[in-house]
PDB file of C-alpha atoms in Angstrom:
ATOM      1  CA  MET K 270     119.072 110.371  92.817  1.00  0.00           C
ATOM      2  CA  THR K 271     120.894 110.472  89.508  1.00  0.00           C
ATOM      3  CA  LEU K 272     119.885 108.439  86.475  1.00  0.00           C
ATOM      4  CA  ALA K 273     122.906 106.164  87.008  1.00  0.00           C
ATOM      5  CA  GLY K 274     121.866 105.656  90.628  1.00  0.00           C
ATOM      6  CA  ILE K 275     118.327 104.732  89.600  1.00  0.00           C
ATOM      7  CA  ILE K 276     119.642 102.267  87.015  1.00  0.00           C
ATOM      8  CA  LEU K 277     121.893 100.636  89.623  1.00  0.00           C
ATOM      9  CA  LEU K 278     118.978 100.524  92.073  1.00  0.00           C
ATOM     10  CA  ALA K 279     116.765  98.921  89.428  1.00  0.00           C
ATOM     11  CA  ILE K 280     119.397  96.272  88.725  1.00  0.00           C
ATOM     12  CA  ALA K 281     119.918  95.513  92.414  1.00  0.00           C
ATOM     13  CA  LEU K 282     116.173  95.262  93.074  1.00  0.00           C
ATOM     14  CA  SER K 283     115.627  92.963  90.086  1.00  0.00           C
ATOM     15  CA  ILE K 284     118.149  90.318  91.166  1.00  0.00           C
ATOM     16  CA  ASP K 285     115.668  88.454  93.398  1.00  0.00           C
ATOM     17  CA  ALA K 286     113.179  88.159  90.540  1.00  0.00           C
ATOM     18  CA  CYS K 287     115.986  87.035  88.221  1.00  0.00           C
ATOM     19  CA  ALA K 288     117.068  84.318  90.679  1.00  0.00           C
ATOM     20  CA  VAL K 289     113.510  83.035  91.186  1.00  0.00           C
ATOM     21  CA  SER K 290     112.922  83.030  87.439  1.00  0.00           C
ATOM     22  CA  PHE K 291     116.217  81.206  86.870  1.00  0.00           C
ATOM     23  CA  ALA K 292     115.138  78.462  89.292  1.00  0.00           C
ATOM     24  CA  HIS K 293     111.797  78.125  87.496  1.00  0.00           C
ATOM     25  CA  GLY K 294     113.549  78.018  84.132  1.00  0.00           C
ATOM     26  CA  LEU K 295     115.724  75.128  85.347  1.00  0.00           C
ATOM     27  CA  ILE K 296     112.687  73.046  86.356  1.00  0.00           C
ATOM     28  CA  MET K 297     109.825  74.015  84.017  1.00  0.00           C
ATOM     29  CA  ARG K 298     109.578  71.983  80.833  1.00  0.00           C
ATOM     30  CA  GLU K 299     106.113  72.900  79.517  1.00  0.00           C
ATOM     31  CA  ASN K 300     104.749  76.246  78.297  1.00  0.00           C
ATOM     32  CA  ARG K 301     108.103  77.916  78.772  1.00  0.00           C
ATOM     33  CA  LEU K 302     107.326  81.114  76.882  1.00  0.00           C
ATOM     34  CA  LYS K 303     103.976  81.589  78.612  1.00  0.00           C
ATOM     35  CA  ASN K 304     105.467  80.859  82.044  1.00  0.00           C
ATOM     36  CA  ALA K 305     108.437  83.156  81.443  1.00  0.00           C
ATOM     37  CA  LEU K 306     106.170  86.020  80.342  1.00  0.00           C
ATOM     38  CA  PHE K 307     103.735  85.600  83.242  1.00  0.00           C
ATOM     39  CA  LEU K 308     106.554  85.497  85.766  1.00  0.00           C
ATOM     40  CA  ALA K 309     108.238  88.544  84.212  1.00  0.00           C
ATOM     41  CA  ILE K 310     104.990  90.528  84.018  1.00  0.00           C
ATOM     42  CA  PHE K 311     104.001  89.788  87.624  1.00  0.00           C
ATOM     43  CA  THR K 312     107.430  90.576  89.074  1.00  0.00           C
ATOM     44  CA  GLY K 313     107.914  93.646  86.866  1.00  0.00           C
ATOM     45  CA  VAL K 314     104.545  95.152  87.770  1.00  0.00           C
ATOM     46  CA  ALA K 315     105.063  94.478  91.491  1.00  0.00           C
ATOM     47  CA  GLN K 316     108.531  96.050  91.356  1.00  0.00           C
ATOM     48  CA  ALA K 317     107.049  99.143  89.698  1.00  0.00           C
ATOM     49  CA  VAL K 318     104.107  99.476  92.111  1.00  0.00           C
ATOM     50  CA  MET K 319     105.970  98.936  95.402  1.00  0.00           C
ATOM     51  CA  PRO K 320     108.239 102.013  95.104  1.00  0.00           C
ATOM     52  CA  LEU K 321     105.154 104.101  94.333  1.00  0.00           C
ATOM     53  CA  ILE K 322     103.537 102.896  97.556  1.00  0.00           C
ATOM     54  CA  GLY K 323     106.687 103.599  99.577  1.00  0.00           C
ATOM     55  CA  TYR K 324     107.068 107.015  97.969  1.00  0.00           C
ATOM     56  CA  PHE K 325     103.502 108.191  98.541  1.00  0.00           C
ATOM     57  CA  VAL K 326     103.305 106.824 102.081  1.00  0.00           C
ATOM     58  CA  THR K 327     106.406 108.900 102.887  1.00  0.00           C
ATOM     59  CA  GLN K 328     105.069 112.173 101.436  1.00  0.00           C
ATOM     60  CA  PRO K 329     102.942 113.282 104.443  1.00  0.00           C
ATOM     61  CA  PHE K 330     106.010 112.963 106.700  1.00  0.00           C
ATOM     62  CA  TYR K 331     108.537 114.426 104.287  1.00  0.00           C
ATOM     63  CA  LYS K 332     109.066 117.787 106.026  1.00  0.00           C
ATOM     64  CA  THR K 333     109.515 116.064 109.374  1.00  0.00           C
ATOM     65  CA  ILE K 334     112.070 113.513 108.232  1.00  0.00           C
ATOM     66  CA  GLU K 335     113.802 115.540 105.509  1.00  0.00           C
ATOM     67  CA  PRO K 336     116.564 116.886 107.826  1.00  0.00           C
ATOM     68  CA  VAL K 337     117.729 113.324 108.559  1.00  0.00           C
ATOM     69  CA  GLY K 338     116.652 111.961 105.175  1.00  0.00           C
ATOM     70  CA  LYS K 339     120.124 111.123 103.893  1.00  0.00           C
ATOM     71  CA  TRP K 340     120.783 109.021 106.994  1.00  0.00           C
ATOM     72  CA  ILE K 341     117.472 107.209 106.616  1.00  0.00           C
ATOM     73  CA  VAL K 342     118.387 106.502 102.984  1.00  0.00           C
ATOM     74  CA  PHE K 343     121.815 105.311 104.155  1.00  0.00           C
ATOM     75  CA  CYS K 344     120.286 102.969 106.758  1.00  0.00           C
ATOM     76  CA  ILE K 345     117.679 101.530 104.374  1.00  0.00           C
ATOM     77  CA  PHE K 346     120.157 100.846 101.551  1.00  0.00           C
ATOM     78  CA  LEU K 347     122.765  99.500 103.963  1.00  0.00           C
ATOM     79  CA  TYR K 348     120.196  97.194 105.576  1.00  0.00           C
ATOM     80  CA  LEU K 349     118.914  95.964 102.206  1.00  0.00           C
ATOM     81  CA  GLY K 350     122.449  95.376 100.922  1.00  0.00           C
ATOM     82  CA  ILE K 351     123.511  93.416 103.994  1.00  0.00           C
ATOM     83  CA  LYS K 352     120.233  91.450 103.973  1.00  0.00           C
ATOM     84  CA  ILE K 353     120.649  90.432 100.328  1.00  0.00           C
ATOM     85  CA  ILE K 354     124.265  89.362 100.916  1.00  0.00           C
ATOM     86  CA  GLN K 355     123.251  87.340 103.991  1.00  0.00           C
ATOM     87  CA  GLU K 356     120.436  85.654 102.060  1.00  0.00           C
ATOM     88  CA  ALA K 357     122.921  84.711  99.338  1.00  0.00           C
ATOM     89  CA  PHE K 358     124.690  82.465 101.844  1.00  0.00           C
ATOM     90  CA  GLU K 359     121.537  80.741 103.150  1.00  0.00           C
ATOM     91  CA  LYS K 360     121.666  77.177 101.919  1.00  0.00           C
ATOM     92  CA  ASP K 361     118.201  76.091 103.038  1.00  0.00           C
ATOM     93  CA  ARG K 362     116.357  78.755 101.090  1.00  0.00           C
ATOM     94  CA  GLU K 363     113.646  77.282  98.911  1.00  0.00           C
ATOM     95  CA  VAL K 364     112.100  78.756  95.802  1.00  0.00           C
ATOM     96  CA  PRO K 365     108.435  77.849  95.368  1.00  0.00           C
ATOM     97  CA  LEU K 366     108.157  76.186  91.979  1.00  0.00           C
ATOM     98  CA  CYS K 367     104.569  76.924  91.164  1.00  0.00           C
ATOM     99  CA  LEU K 368     103.139  79.311  88.590  1.00  0.00           C
ATOM    100  CA  SER K 369      99.435  79.389  89.406  1.00  0.00           C
ATOM    101  CA  LEU K 370      97.907  82.864  89.714  1.00  0.00           C
ATOM    102  CA  SER K 371      98.209  82.779  93.508  1.00  0.00           C
ATOM    103  CA  CYS K 372     101.845  81.612  93.303  1.00  0.00           C
ATOM    104  CA  LEU K 373     102.686  84.321  90.770  1.00  0.00           C
ATOM    105  CA  PHE K 374     101.149  86.926  93.061  1.00  0.00           C
ATOM    106  CA  MET K 375     103.101  85.637  96.074  1.00  0.00           C
ATOM    107  CA  ILE K 376     106.363  85.528  94.104  1.00  0.00           C
ATOM    108  CA  ALA K 377     105.758  89.074  92.889  1.00  0.00           C
ATOM    109  CA  ILE K 378     105.154  90.358  96.428  1.00  0.00           C
ATOM    110  CA  ALA K 379     108.057  88.408  97.944  1.00  0.00           C
ATOM    111  CA  THR K 380     110.558  89.657  95.360  1.00  0.00           C
ATOM    112  CA  SER K 381     109.394  93.282  95.570  1.00  0.00           C
ATOM    113  CA  ILE K 382     109.301  94.003  99.316  1.00  0.00           C
ATOM    114  CA  ASP K 383     112.722  95.658  99.026  1.00  0.00           C
ATOM    115  CA  ALA K 384     111.291  97.962  96.357  1.00  0.00           C
ATOM    116  CA  LEU K 385     108.818  99.306  98.940  1.00  0.00           C
ATOM    117  CA  ALA K 386     111.730 100.502 101.080  1.00  0.00           C
ATOM    118  CA  ALA K 387     113.439 101.848  97.978  1.00  0.00           C
ATOM    119  CA  GLY K 388     110.342 103.973  97.345  1.00  0.00           C
ATOM    120  CA  VAL K 389     110.916 105.647 100.711  1.00  0.00           C
ATOM    121  CA  THR K 390     114.493 106.446  99.717  1.00  0.00           C
ATOM    122  CA  LEU K 391     113.327 107.793  96.369  1.00  0.00           C
ATOM    123  CA  ALA K 392     111.032 110.188  98.229  1.00  0.00           C
ATOM    124  CA  LEU K 393     113.832 111.318 100.519  1.00  0.00           C
ATOM    125  CA  THR K 394     116.201 111.928  97.604  1.00  0.00           C
ATOM    126  CA  SER K 395     113.551 113.902  95.691  1.00  0.00           C
ATOM    127  CA  SER K 396     113.734 111.517  92.759  1.00  0.00           C
ATOM    128  CA  ARG K 397     111.233 111.476  89.931  1.00  0.00           C
ATOM    129  CA  ILE K 398     109.099 108.595  91.174  1.00  0.00           C
ATOM    130  CA  PHE K 399     107.208 107.686  88.018  1.00  0.00           C
ATOM    131  CA  VAL K 400     110.350 107.538  85.878  1.00  0.00           C
ATOM    132  CA  SER K 401     112.078 105.541  88.635  1.00  0.00           C
ATOM    133  CA  ALA K 402     109.153 103.127  89.051  1.00  0.00           C
ATOM    134  CA  ILE K 403     108.930 102.507  85.306  1.00  0.00           C
ATOM    135  CA  MET K 404     112.688 101.899  85.094  1.00  0.00           C
ATOM    136  CA  ILE K 405     112.595  99.520  88.064  1.00  0.00           C
ATOM    137  CA  GLY K 406     109.595  97.629  86.643  1.00  0.00           C
ATOM    138  CA  CYS K 407     111.049  97.340  83.131  1.00  0.00           C
ATOM    139  CA  THR K 408     114.457  96.275  84.429  1.00  0.00           C
ATOM    140  CA  THR K 409     112.835  93.612  86.591  1.00  0.00           C
ATOM    141  CA  PHE K 410     110.730  92.409  83.658  1.00  0.00           C
ATOM    142  CA  LEU K 411     113.837  92.026  81.498  1.00  0.00           C
ATOM    143  CA  PHE K 412     115.934  90.427  84.257  1.00  0.00           C
ATOM    144  CA  SER K 413     113.131  88.005  85.057  1.00  0.00           C
ATOM    145  CA  LEU K 414     112.852  86.970  81.404  1.00  0.00           C
ATOM    146  CA  PHE K 415     116.614  86.650  81.182  1.00  0.00           C
ATOM    147  CA  GLY K 416     116.683  84.559  84.362  1.00  0.00           C
ATOM    148  CA  PHE K 417     113.988  82.175  83.128  1.00  0.00           C
ATOM    149  CA  VAL K 418     115.553  81.738  79.699  1.00  0.00           C
ATOM    150  CA  SER K 419     119.005  81.256  81.242  1.00  0.00           C
ATOM    151  CA  GLY K 420     117.573  78.618  83.557  1.00  0.00           C
ATOM    152  CA  CYS K 421     116.097  76.795  80.573  1.00  0.00           C
ATOM    153  CA  PHE K 422     119.457  76.558  78.832  1.00  0.00           C
ATOM    154  CA  LEU K 423     121.983  76.316  81.633  1.00  0.00           C
ATOM    155  CA  LYS K 424     122.554  73.827  84.381  1.00  0.00           C
ATOM    156  CA  LYS K 425     122.879  74.926  87.983  1.00  0.00           C
ATOM    157  CA  ILE K 426     124.854  78.143  88.086  1.00  0.00           C
ATOM    158  CA  PRO K 427     124.993  79.627  91.577  1.00  0.00           C
ATOM    159  CA  THR K 428     122.832  82.748  91.796  1.00  0.00           C
ATOM    160  CA  MET K 429     124.698  83.541  95.010  1.00  0.00           C
ATOM    161  CA  TYR K 430     127.180  85.680  93.062  1.00  0.00           C
ATOM    162  CA  LEU K 431     124.406  87.787  91.530  1.00  0.00           C
ATOM    163  CA  GLU K 432     122.856  88.311  94.960  1.00  0.00           C
ATOM    164  CA  ILE K 433     126.184  89.350  96.490  1.00  0.00           C
ATOM    165  CA  PHE K 434     126.687  91.784  93.597  1.00  0.00           C
ATOM    166  CA  ALA K 435     123.208  93.255  94.208  1.00  0.00           C
ATOM    167  CA  GLY K 436     123.990  93.660  97.906  1.00  0.00           C
ATOM    168  CA  ILE K 437     127.259  95.445  97.126  1.00  0.00           C
ATOM    169  CA  ILE K 438     125.428  97.827  94.762  1.00  0.00           C
ATOM    170  CA  LEU K 439     122.957  98.716  97.530  1.00  0.00           C
ATOM    171  CA  ILE K 440     125.744  99.255 100.067  1.00  0.00           C
ATOM    172  CA  LEU K 441     127.554 101.535  97.590  1.00  0.00           C
ATOM    173  CA  LEU K 442     124.306 103.477  97.055  1.00  0.00           C
ATOM    174  CA  ALA K 443     124.047 103.780 100.866  1.00  0.00           C
ATOM    175  CA  LEU K 444     127.558 105.234 101.051  1.00  0.00           C
ATOM    176  CA  LYS K 445     126.887 107.563  98.130  1.00  0.00           C
ATOM    177  CA  SER K 446     123.741 108.923  99.847  1.00  0.00           C
ATOM    178  CA  THR K 447     125.851 110.396 102.672  1.00  0.00           C
ATOM    179  CA  LEU K 448     127.977 112.526 100.341  1.00  0.00           C
TER     180      LEU K 448
END
């Protein structure tokens, strides 16, 4: 995957963390800087670790699945893109507004599951995993901070548009993988 593709992937994967952080920023009134940093660190680290897991779990099977690898990448990105767009329209979705250590851990895992699948695609596209993981983690860290700070200063702005944009990016990456 090209550097531009990895950057787009990092942005798309970080949208969930940005949306969760935005919701927390809207509600939280105490210890804002501390809460923003903890949330950004937890989500950023999880987003960096999950692709590594997906990548290294795929390695033993690489030679077997490599001939159909571009279609697996296509299916994974297409699925993730459609899933994110569908979730954008769910009205009953709740964001847990808790920042205890256990809540931070659960938020980090919940917002980084897609990054696990992305790690599989990074393996199948012979991408440099450590550079990709660092870029994904740092992008998520920054987007999470931005989301929290934005939530502190802005009233309810629908995150649905960001989620739809992230889904479209993933669908475009799916289409690009077949070329």
